[in-house]
Short mmCIF file of C-alpha atoms (C1' of nucleotides) in Angstrom, two decimals:
data_model
loop_
_atom_site.label_atom_id
_atom_site.label_comp_id
_atom_site.label_asym_id
_atom_site.label_seq_id
_atom_site.Cartn_x
_atom_site.Cartn_y
_atom_site.Cartn_z
CA MET A 762 -19.55 24.61 -11.47
CA GLY A 763 -19.91 22.07 -14.29
CA ASN A 764 -17.14 23.22 -16.78
CA SER A 765 -17.05 21.78 -20.21
CA GLN A 766 -13.62 20.18 -19.65
CA ASN A 767 -15.09 17.77 -17.07
CA LYS A 768 -17.97 16.97 -19.43
CA ASP A 769 -15.68 16.10 -22.22
CA ALA A 770 -13.59 13.94 -20.00
CA LEU A 771 -16.79 12.16 -18.85
CA ASP A 772 -18.08 11.85 -22.36
CA SER A 773 -14.96 10.08 -23.67
CA ALA A 774 -14.44 8.00 -20.65
CA LEU A 775 -17.98 6.62 -20.73
CA ALA A 776 -17.78 6.08 -24.61
CA GLY A 777 -14.49 4.24 -24.17
CA LYS A 778 -16.27 1.80 -21.94
CA GLY A 779 -19.44 1.54 -23.97
CA LEU A 780 -21.46 3.24 -21.24
CA ARG A 781 -24.13 5.88 -21.73
CA MET A 782 -24.11 9.37 -20.76
CA THR A 783 -26.88 10.15 -18.35
CA ARG A 784 -27.82 13.35 -16.41
CA GLN A 785 -27.31 11.37 -13.15
CA ARG A 786 -23.79 10.50 -14.01
CA ALA A 787 -22.99 13.94 -15.29
CA LEU A 788 -24.27 15.51 -12.01
CA VAL A 789 -22.43 12.97 -9.79
CA TYR A 790 -19.26 13.57 -11.60
CA GLU A 791 -19.76 17.28 -11.41
CA VAL A 792 -20.22 17.63 -7.76
CA LEU A 793 -17.16 15.64 -7.12
CA MET A 794 -15.01 17.81 -9.39
CA ASP A 795 -16.64 21.07 -8.35
CA GLU A 796 -15.63 20.68 -4.72
CA GLY A 797 -12.40 18.72 -5.08
CA ASP A 798 -12.91 17.12 -1.52
CA HIS A 799 -13.60 13.67 -0.37
CA PRO A 800 -17.40 13.25 0.17
CA THR A 801 -19.05 10.00 1.22
CA ALA A 802 -21.70 8.46 -1.12
CA ASP A 803 -24.29 9.89 1.21
CA GLU A 804 -22.88 13.34 0.98
CA VAL A 805 -22.66 13.05 -2.80
CA HIS A 806 -26.33 12.07 -2.82
CA ARG A 807 -27.14 15.14 -0.67
CA ARG A 808 -25.26 17.62 -3.06
CA VAL A 809 -26.69 15.98 -6.15
CA ARG A 810 -30.24 16.13 -4.81
CA ARG A 811 -29.84 19.89 -4.56
CA LYS A 812 -29.92 19.71 -8.58
CA MET A 813 -32.03 16.68 -9.01
CA PRO A 814 -34.23 16.02 -6.03
CA THR A 815 -35.50 12.71 -7.23
CA ILE A 816 -32.14 10.95 -7.65
CA SER A 817 -31.87 7.83 -5.43
CA LEU A 818 -28.95 6.80 -3.33
CA ALA A 819 -28.80 3.47 -4.95
CA THR A 820 -28.21 5.49 -8.30
CA VAL A 821 -25.43 7.49 -6.68
CA TYR A 822 -23.74 4.24 -5.80
CA ASN A 823 -24.14 2.97 -9.22
CA CYS A 824 -22.83 6.07 -10.81
CA LEU A 825 -19.81 6.36 -8.45
CA GLU A 826 -19.13 2.60 -9.22
CA LYS A 827 -19.09 3.35 -13.02
CA LEU A 828 -16.91 6.43 -12.73
CA VAL A 829 -14.44 4.49 -10.72
CA GLU A 830 -14.44 1.71 -13.45
CA CYS A 831 -13.85 4.52 -16.05
CA GLY A 832 -10.88 5.78 -14.08
CA LEU A 833 -12.40 9.20 -13.52
CA ILE A 834 -12.48 9.02 -9.83
CA ARG A 835 -10.89 7.12 -6.97
CA GLN A 836 -12.57 5.31 -3.95
CA VAL A 837 -10.73 6.09 -0.69
CA ASN A 838 -11.43 4.04 2.28
CA ARG A 839 -10.70 4.72 5.92
CA ASP A 840 -10.91 1.55 8.00
CA ARG A 841 -14.53 0.50 8.00
CA GLU A 842 -15.94 3.95 7.71
CA SER A 843 -18.16 5.00 4.76
CA SER A 844 -16.16 4.94 1.49
CA ARG A 845 -15.16 8.47 0.27
CA PHE A 846 -14.73 9.49 -3.40
CA CYS A 847 -12.11 11.76 -4.85
CA GLY A 848 -11.59 13.42 -8.24
CA ASN A 849 -7.96 13.76 -8.10
CA MET A 850 -6.40 11.02 -10.22
CA ARG A 851 -2.88 12.00 -9.96
CA GLU A 852 -0.89 9.31 -7.84
CA HIS A 853 -1.30 10.72 -4.35
CA GLY A 854 -1.80 9.69 -0.73
CA HIS A 855 -4.41 10.66 1.76
CA PHE A 856 -4.30 12.19 5.32
CA HIS A 857 -7.12 11.59 7.65
CA CYS A 858 -7.63 13.84 10.49
CA ASN A 859 -8.44 11.85 13.69
CA ILE A 860 -10.30 14.81 15.17
CA CYS A 861 -12.30 16.47 12.57
CA GLY A 862 -12.49 13.61 10.14
CA ALA A 863 -11.40 15.68 7.12
CA VAL A 864 -9.34 13.97 4.29
CA PHE A 865 -6.50 15.71 2.57
CA ASP A 866 -4.55 14.84 -0.45
CA VAL A 867 -0.81 14.35 -0.05
CA ASP A 868 1.68 14.58 -2.89
CA LEU A 869 4.21 11.78 -3.04
CA ALA A 870 7.57 11.79 -4.46
CA GLU A 871 7.65 9.30 -7.31
CA PRO A 872 11.00 7.83 -6.96
CA VAL A 873 10.32 6.92 -3.24
CA LEU A 874 7.37 4.86 -4.02
CA GLU A 875 9.41 2.33 -6.20
CA GLN A 876 11.80 1.82 -3.22
CA LEU A 877 8.92 0.67 -1.08
CA ALA A 878 7.30 -1.83 -3.36
CA PRO A 879 7.80 -5.54 -2.65
CA LYS A 880 10.21 -7.16 -4.99
CA ARG A 881 10.91 -10.79 -5.93
CA GLY A 882 7.86 -12.12 -7.67
CA PHE A 883 5.13 -9.84 -6.76
CA ARG A 884 3.50 -7.79 -9.56
CA VAL A 885 2.28 -4.38 -8.06
CA ASP A 886 -0.65 -2.85 -9.99
CA HIS A 887 -1.55 -0.31 -7.51
CA PHE A 888 -0.96 1.11 -4.07
CA ASP A 889 -2.51 3.13 -1.28
CA ILE A 890 -0.78 5.35 1.25
CA THR A 891 -2.81 6.80 4.18
CA PHE A 892 -1.57 8.91 6.90
CA ARG A 893 -3.53 9.57 10.19
CA GLY A 894 -3.02 12.19 12.72
CA LEU A 895 -3.97 15.79 13.29
CA CYS A 896 -4.48 18.32 10.40
CA PRO A 897 -2.92 21.67 10.81
CA ALA A 898 -6.05 23.33 12.26
CA CYS A 899 -6.77 20.56 14.83
CA SER A 900 -3.22 20.35 15.63
CA GLN A 901 -2.92 24.00 16.30
CA GLU A 902 -6.13 23.86 18.39
CA GLN A 903 -4.94 21.03 20.60
CA THR A 904 -1.57 22.88 21.18
CA ALA A 905 -3.53 26.01 22.20
CA GLY A 906 -5.69 23.94 24.47
CA ASN A 907 -2.70 22.30 26.13
CA ARG A 908 -1.17 25.73 26.60
CA ARG A 909 -4.45 26.88 28.38
CA THR A 910 -4.69 23.97 30.65
CA GLY A 911 -1.02 23.64 31.49
CA MET B 91 1.24 -23.13 19.64
CA GLY B 92 0.48 -20.94 22.61
CA ASN B 93 4.01 -20.05 23.74
CA SER B 94 4.62 -18.35 27.08
CA GLN B 95 6.23 -15.28 25.37
CA ASN B 96 2.93 -14.44 23.87
CA LYS B 97 1.13 -14.99 27.09
CA ASP B 98 3.56 -12.80 28.86
CA ALA B 99 2.95 -9.98 26.42
CA LEU B 100 -0.71 -10.40 26.69
CA ASP B 101 -0.77 -10.33 30.35
CA SER B 102 1.30 -7.20 30.64
CA ALA B 103 -0.48 -5.44 27.83
CA LEU B 104 -3.95 -6.11 29.32
CA ALA B 105 -2.74 -5.21 32.81
CA GLY B 106 -1.42 -1.89 31.46
CA LYS B 107 -4.87 -1.00 30.25
CA GLY B 108 -6.61 -2.23 33.20
CA LEU B 109 -8.35 -5.18 31.41
CA ARG B 110 -8.72 -8.62 32.73
CA MET B 111 -7.02 -11.74 31.27
CA THR B 112 -9.75 -14.03 29.99
CA ARG B 113 -9.55 -17.38 28.29
CA GLN B 114 -11.24 -15.96 25.33
CA ARG B 115 -8.72 -13.17 24.95
CA ALA B 116 -5.85 -15.58 25.38
CA LEU B 117 -7.23 -17.82 22.73
CA VAL B 118 -7.90 -15.13 20.17
CA TYR B 119 -4.44 -13.80 20.62
CA GLU B 120 -2.91 -17.27 20.42
CA VAL B 121 -4.47 -18.26 17.15
CA LEU B 122 -3.35 -14.96 15.60
CA MET B 123 0.21 -15.31 16.79
CA ASP B 124 0.40 -19.06 15.88
CA GLU B 125 -0.22 -18.73 12.29
CA GLY B 126 1.04 -15.29 11.69
CA ASP B 127 -1.35 -14.76 8.66
CA HIS B 128 -4.26 -12.22 8.19
CA PRO B 129 -7.48 -13.88 9.04
CA THR B 130 -10.91 -12.17 8.97
CA ALA B 131 -12.87 -12.04 12.52
CA ASP B 132 -14.85 -14.86 11.15
CA GLU B 133 -11.92 -17.03 10.33
CA VAL B 134 -10.45 -16.24 13.78
CA HIS B 135 -13.86 -17.27 15.22
CA ARG B 136 -13.49 -20.52 13.31
CA ARG B 137 -10.07 -21.30 14.57
CA VAL B 138 -10.86 -20.42 18.26
CA ARG B 139 -13.93 -22.51 18.16
CA ARG B 140 -11.72 -25.55 17.53
CA LYS B 141 -10.40 -25.02 21.11
CA MET B 142 -13.48 -23.34 22.72
CA PRO B 143 -16.55 -24.40 20.77
CA THR B 144 -19.06 -22.09 22.70
CA ILE B 145 -17.23 -18.81 22.00
CA SER B 146 -19.33 -16.37 20.06
CA LEU B 147 -18.51 -14.22 17.12
CA ALA B 148 -19.38 -11.09 18.94
CA THR B 149 -16.92 -12.03 21.62
CA VAL B 150 -14.20 -12.49 19.09
CA TYR B 151 -14.99 -9.00 17.76
CA ASN B 152 -14.77 -7.72 21.33
CA CYS B 153 -11.48 -9.57 21.98
CA LEU B 154 -9.93 -8.29 18.75
CA GLU B 155 -10.93 -4.77 19.50
CA LYS B 156 -9.40 -4.86 22.97
CA LEU B 157 -6.20 -6.43 21.52
CA VAL B 158 -5.98 -3.63 18.92
CA GLU B 159 -6.47 -1.09 21.67
CA CYS B 160 -3.59 -2.70 23.65
CA GLY B 161 -1.42 -2.43 20.60
CA LEU B 162 -1.05 -6.24 20.34
CA ILE B 163 -2.43 -6.67 16.94
CA ARG B 164 -3.29 -4.52 13.99
CA GLN B 165 -6.45 -4.19 11.97
CA VAL B 166 -5.92 -4.45 8.26
CA ASN B 167 -8.61 -3.26 5.92
CA ARG B 168 -8.88 -3.85 2.11
CA ASP B 169 -11.57 -1.60 0.77
CA ARG B 170 -14.79 -2.65 2.18
CA GLU B 171 -14.07 -6.31 2.52
CA SER B 172 -14.00 -7.82 5.98
CA SER B 173 -11.35 -6.58 8.35
CA ARG B 174 -8.38 -8.72 8.83
CA PHE B 175 -6.15 -8.91 11.92
CA CYS B 176 -2.32 -9.20 12.03
CA GLY B 177 -0.02 -9.99 14.91
CA ASN B 178 3.04 -8.46 13.32
CA MET B 179 3.32 -4.98 15.00
CA ARG B 180 6.65 -4.11 13.39
CA GLU B 181 6.06 -1.07 11.08
CA HIS B 182 5.26 -2.69 7.68
CA GLY B 183 3.04 -2.59 4.78
CA HIS B 184 0.62 -5.12 3.07
CA PHE B 185 0.35 -6.74 -0.23
CA HIS B 186 -3.01 -7.89 -1.26
CA CYS B 187 -3.37 -10.41 -4.09
CA ASN B 188 -6.09 -9.60 -6.48
CA ILE B 189 -6.60 -13.24 -7.49
CA CYS B 190 -6.15 -15.35 -4.46
CA GLY B 191 -7.06 -12.79 -1.91
CA ALA B 192 -3.84 -13.63 0.20
CA VAL B 193 -2.26 -10.75 2.28
CA PHE B 194 1.38 -10.67 2.67
CA ASP B 195 3.47 -8.42 4.92
CA VAL B 196 5.86 -5.94 3.15
CA ASP B 197 8.99 -4.66 5.00
CA LEU B 198 9.44 -0.93 4.51
CA ALA B 199 12.58 0.94 4.45
CA GLU B 200 12.37 3.22 7.37
CA PRO B 201 14.00 6.50 6.06
CA VAL B 202 11.77 6.31 2.95
CA LEU B 203 8.72 6.75 5.11
CA GLU B 204 9.76 10.01 6.42
CA GLN B 205 10.25 11.48 3.05
CA LEU B 206 6.66 10.58 2.17
CA ALA B 207 4.87 12.18 5.16
CA PRO B 208 3.10 15.48 4.70
CA LYS B 209 4.97 18.37 6.03
CA ARG B 210 3.86 21.91 7.18
CA GLY B 211 1.35 21.69 10.01
CA PHE B 212 0.15 18.09 9.85
CA ARG B 213 1.06 15.74 12.82
CA VAL B 214 1.35 12.20 11.49
CA ASP B 215 0.67 9.56 14.15
CA HIS B 216 0.33 6.55 11.92
CA PHE B 217 0.23 5.41 8.31
CA ASP B 218 -0.74 2.46 6.18
CA ILE B 219 0.62 1.35 2.89
CA THR B 220 -1.14 -1.21 0.84
CA PHE B 221 0.04 -2.65 -2.31
CA ARG B 222 -2.39 -4.55 -4.80
CA GLY B 223 -1.46 -6.79 -7.61
CA LEU B 224 -0.50 -10.46 -8.09
CA CYS B 225 1.35 -12.56 -5.60
CA PRO B 226 4.33 -14.61 -6.88
CA ALA B 227 2.20 -17.80 -7.21
CA CYS B 228 -0.56 -16.14 -9.15
CA SER B 229 1.64 -13.94 -11.23
CA GLN B 230 3.50 -17.14 -12.32
CA GLU B 231 0.24 -18.95 -12.95
CA GLN B 232 -0.94 -16.17 -15.18
CA THR B 233 2.27 -16.01 -17.07
CA ALA B 234 2.08 -19.76 -17.56
CA GLY B 235 -1.55 -19.31 -18.83
CA ASN B 236 -0.76 -16.63 -21.26
CA ARG B 237 2.10 -18.79 -22.65
CA ARG B 238 -0.36 -21.68 -23.12
CA THR B 239 -3.07 -19.51 -24.91
CA GLY B 240 -0.53 -17.46 -26.92
"C1'" DC C 1243 -36.57 0.35 -31.05
"C1'" DT C 1244 -34.03 -1.60 -27.14
"C1'" DA C 1245 -30.08 -2.50 -24.23
"C1'" DG C 1246 -28.70 -0.17 -20.62
"C1'" DG C 1247 -29.97 2.94 -16.66
"C1'" DT C 1248 -33.03 4.59 -12.95
"C1'" DG C 1249 -35.79 4.59 -8.53
"C1'" DC C 1250 -37.62 2.02 -5.04
"C1'" DA C 1251 -37.69 -1.10 -1.51
"C1'" DA C 1252 -35.94 -4.96 0.45
"C1'" DA C 1253 -31.89 -7.93 1.47
"C1'" DA C 1254 -27.16 -8.64 2.36
"C1'" DG C 1255 -23.03 -8.62 4.96
"C1'" DG C 1256 -19.99 -7.06 8.48
"C1'" DT C 1257 -19.91 -5.18 12.84
"C1'" DT C 1258 -21.93 -3.35 17.29
"C1'" DT C 1259 -25.00 -3.22 21.04
"C1'" DG C 1260 -28.26 -4.43 25.00
"C1'" DC C 1261 -29.10 -7.49 28.42
"C1'" DG C 1262 -29.09 -11.35 31.84
"C1'" DG C 1263 -25.98 -14.39 33.62
"C1'" DT C 1264 -20.89 -15.45 34.57
"C1'" DT C 1265 -16.00 -14.71 36.21
"C1'" DA C 1266 -11.26 -12.89 37.16
"C1'" DA C 1267 -9.08 -10.26 40.39
"C1'" DT D 1379 -17.44 -9.10 46.39
"C1'" DT D 1380 -18.11 -6.77 42.18
"C1'" DA D 1381 -16.82 -4.48 37.97
"C1'" DA D 1382 -15.76 -6.40 33.85
"C1'" DC D 1383 -16.73 -9.90 30.59
"C1'" DC D 1384 -19.32 -13.55 27.91
"C1'" DG D 1385 -23.02 -15.27 24.87
"C1'" DC D 1386 -26.89 -14.59 22.47
"C1'" DA D 1387 -29.96 -12.30 19.55
"C1'" DA D 1388 -31.36 -8.30 17.73
"C1'" DA D 1389 -30.08 -3.81 15.81
"C1'" DC D 1390 -27.29 -0.99 12.91
"C1'" DC D 1391 -25.18 0.96 8.81
"C1'" DT D 1392 -23.31 0.90 4.43
"C1'" DT D 1393 -23.70 -1.17 0.12
"C1'" DT D 1394 -25.88 -4.33 -3.21
"C1'" DT D 1395 -29.74 -6.35 -5.75
"C1'" DG D 1396 -34.29 -7.40 -8.14
"C1'" DC D 1397 -37.71 -5.57 -10.60
"C1'" DA D 1398 -40.74 -2.51 -13.34
"C1'" DC D 1399 -40.40 1.58 -15.60
"C1'" DC D 1400 -37.79 4.96 -18.42
"C1'" DT D 1401 -34.52 6.83 -21.90
"C1'" DA D 1402 -30.09 7.66 -24.58
"C1'" DG D 1403 -28.34 6.38 -28.85
#
DNA sequence: CTAGGTGCAAAAGGTTTGCGGTTAA
DNA sequence: TTAACCGCAAACCTTTTGCACCTAG
């Protein structure tokens, strides 16, 4: 719950971009950092409303956009599903479970990434790596199911 | 333009899924293979209409969906922009230019990919690697611009 | 004080769907 | 012959926008 380290990071990041600190922005950032998961804008809205029932979805979108601009959070997209947001700013990939829909962070070996980037003339600013498949829980469940049904 | 190799691949892939061959599906597949680029559904529609003026956008979407299901084409998403479609089924990544918006295929070294995948319990079925930055043309143009303006 | 932010409701934009008529196998 | 497919238009869903009011600095 809202530790002061997060608040400081938010303060200085906003100040660095000439943006104001507002209660809405603080709360949006807080719920993202508290859970450390990958909620949709709608889910963020739901969580923030528990602490500020009047906040609108549009404001949540606005806040998320500013936080992304400040480099405080990342936007994670899975095909055309709702965007998800993520407070982990270390370079990492994502794993999307095809059954339960959960999103997991995947650490990446740094040197490997450089080998992948296109050479000759391209200037790479950023990359995304997304894996899909079955998470440990769903994978295990499916195996158990197969065992049962033959 | 519409070579018979493509047609054969389409025929057998559709048959394999119990789907019919229709003129619409053939044309959608054809324009994708002919150009070898990464058009949006809307752009595919525009191209196909040159050969079949009555085809609807909804049908193009339906055809694209079936072709993806058949494993004949891939859907390529860049954040929440329009989906793009790609006839190159080899395992590869994509580079999106932040200036001109063009999409380029990026070959990937196979052994590198295995090193990236999450271990312990995850079952990886698929992955996407997307790079962003400046393509050779835009990169060069920007460098030239900087030289001019100091 | 006032530029920037919020809340609301409506619009936008891409994609999907329901339905009556058409067609490949 | 008939299940699958097409074209159309309307629905859908996420995200963005315009505007009047509010508030942090």
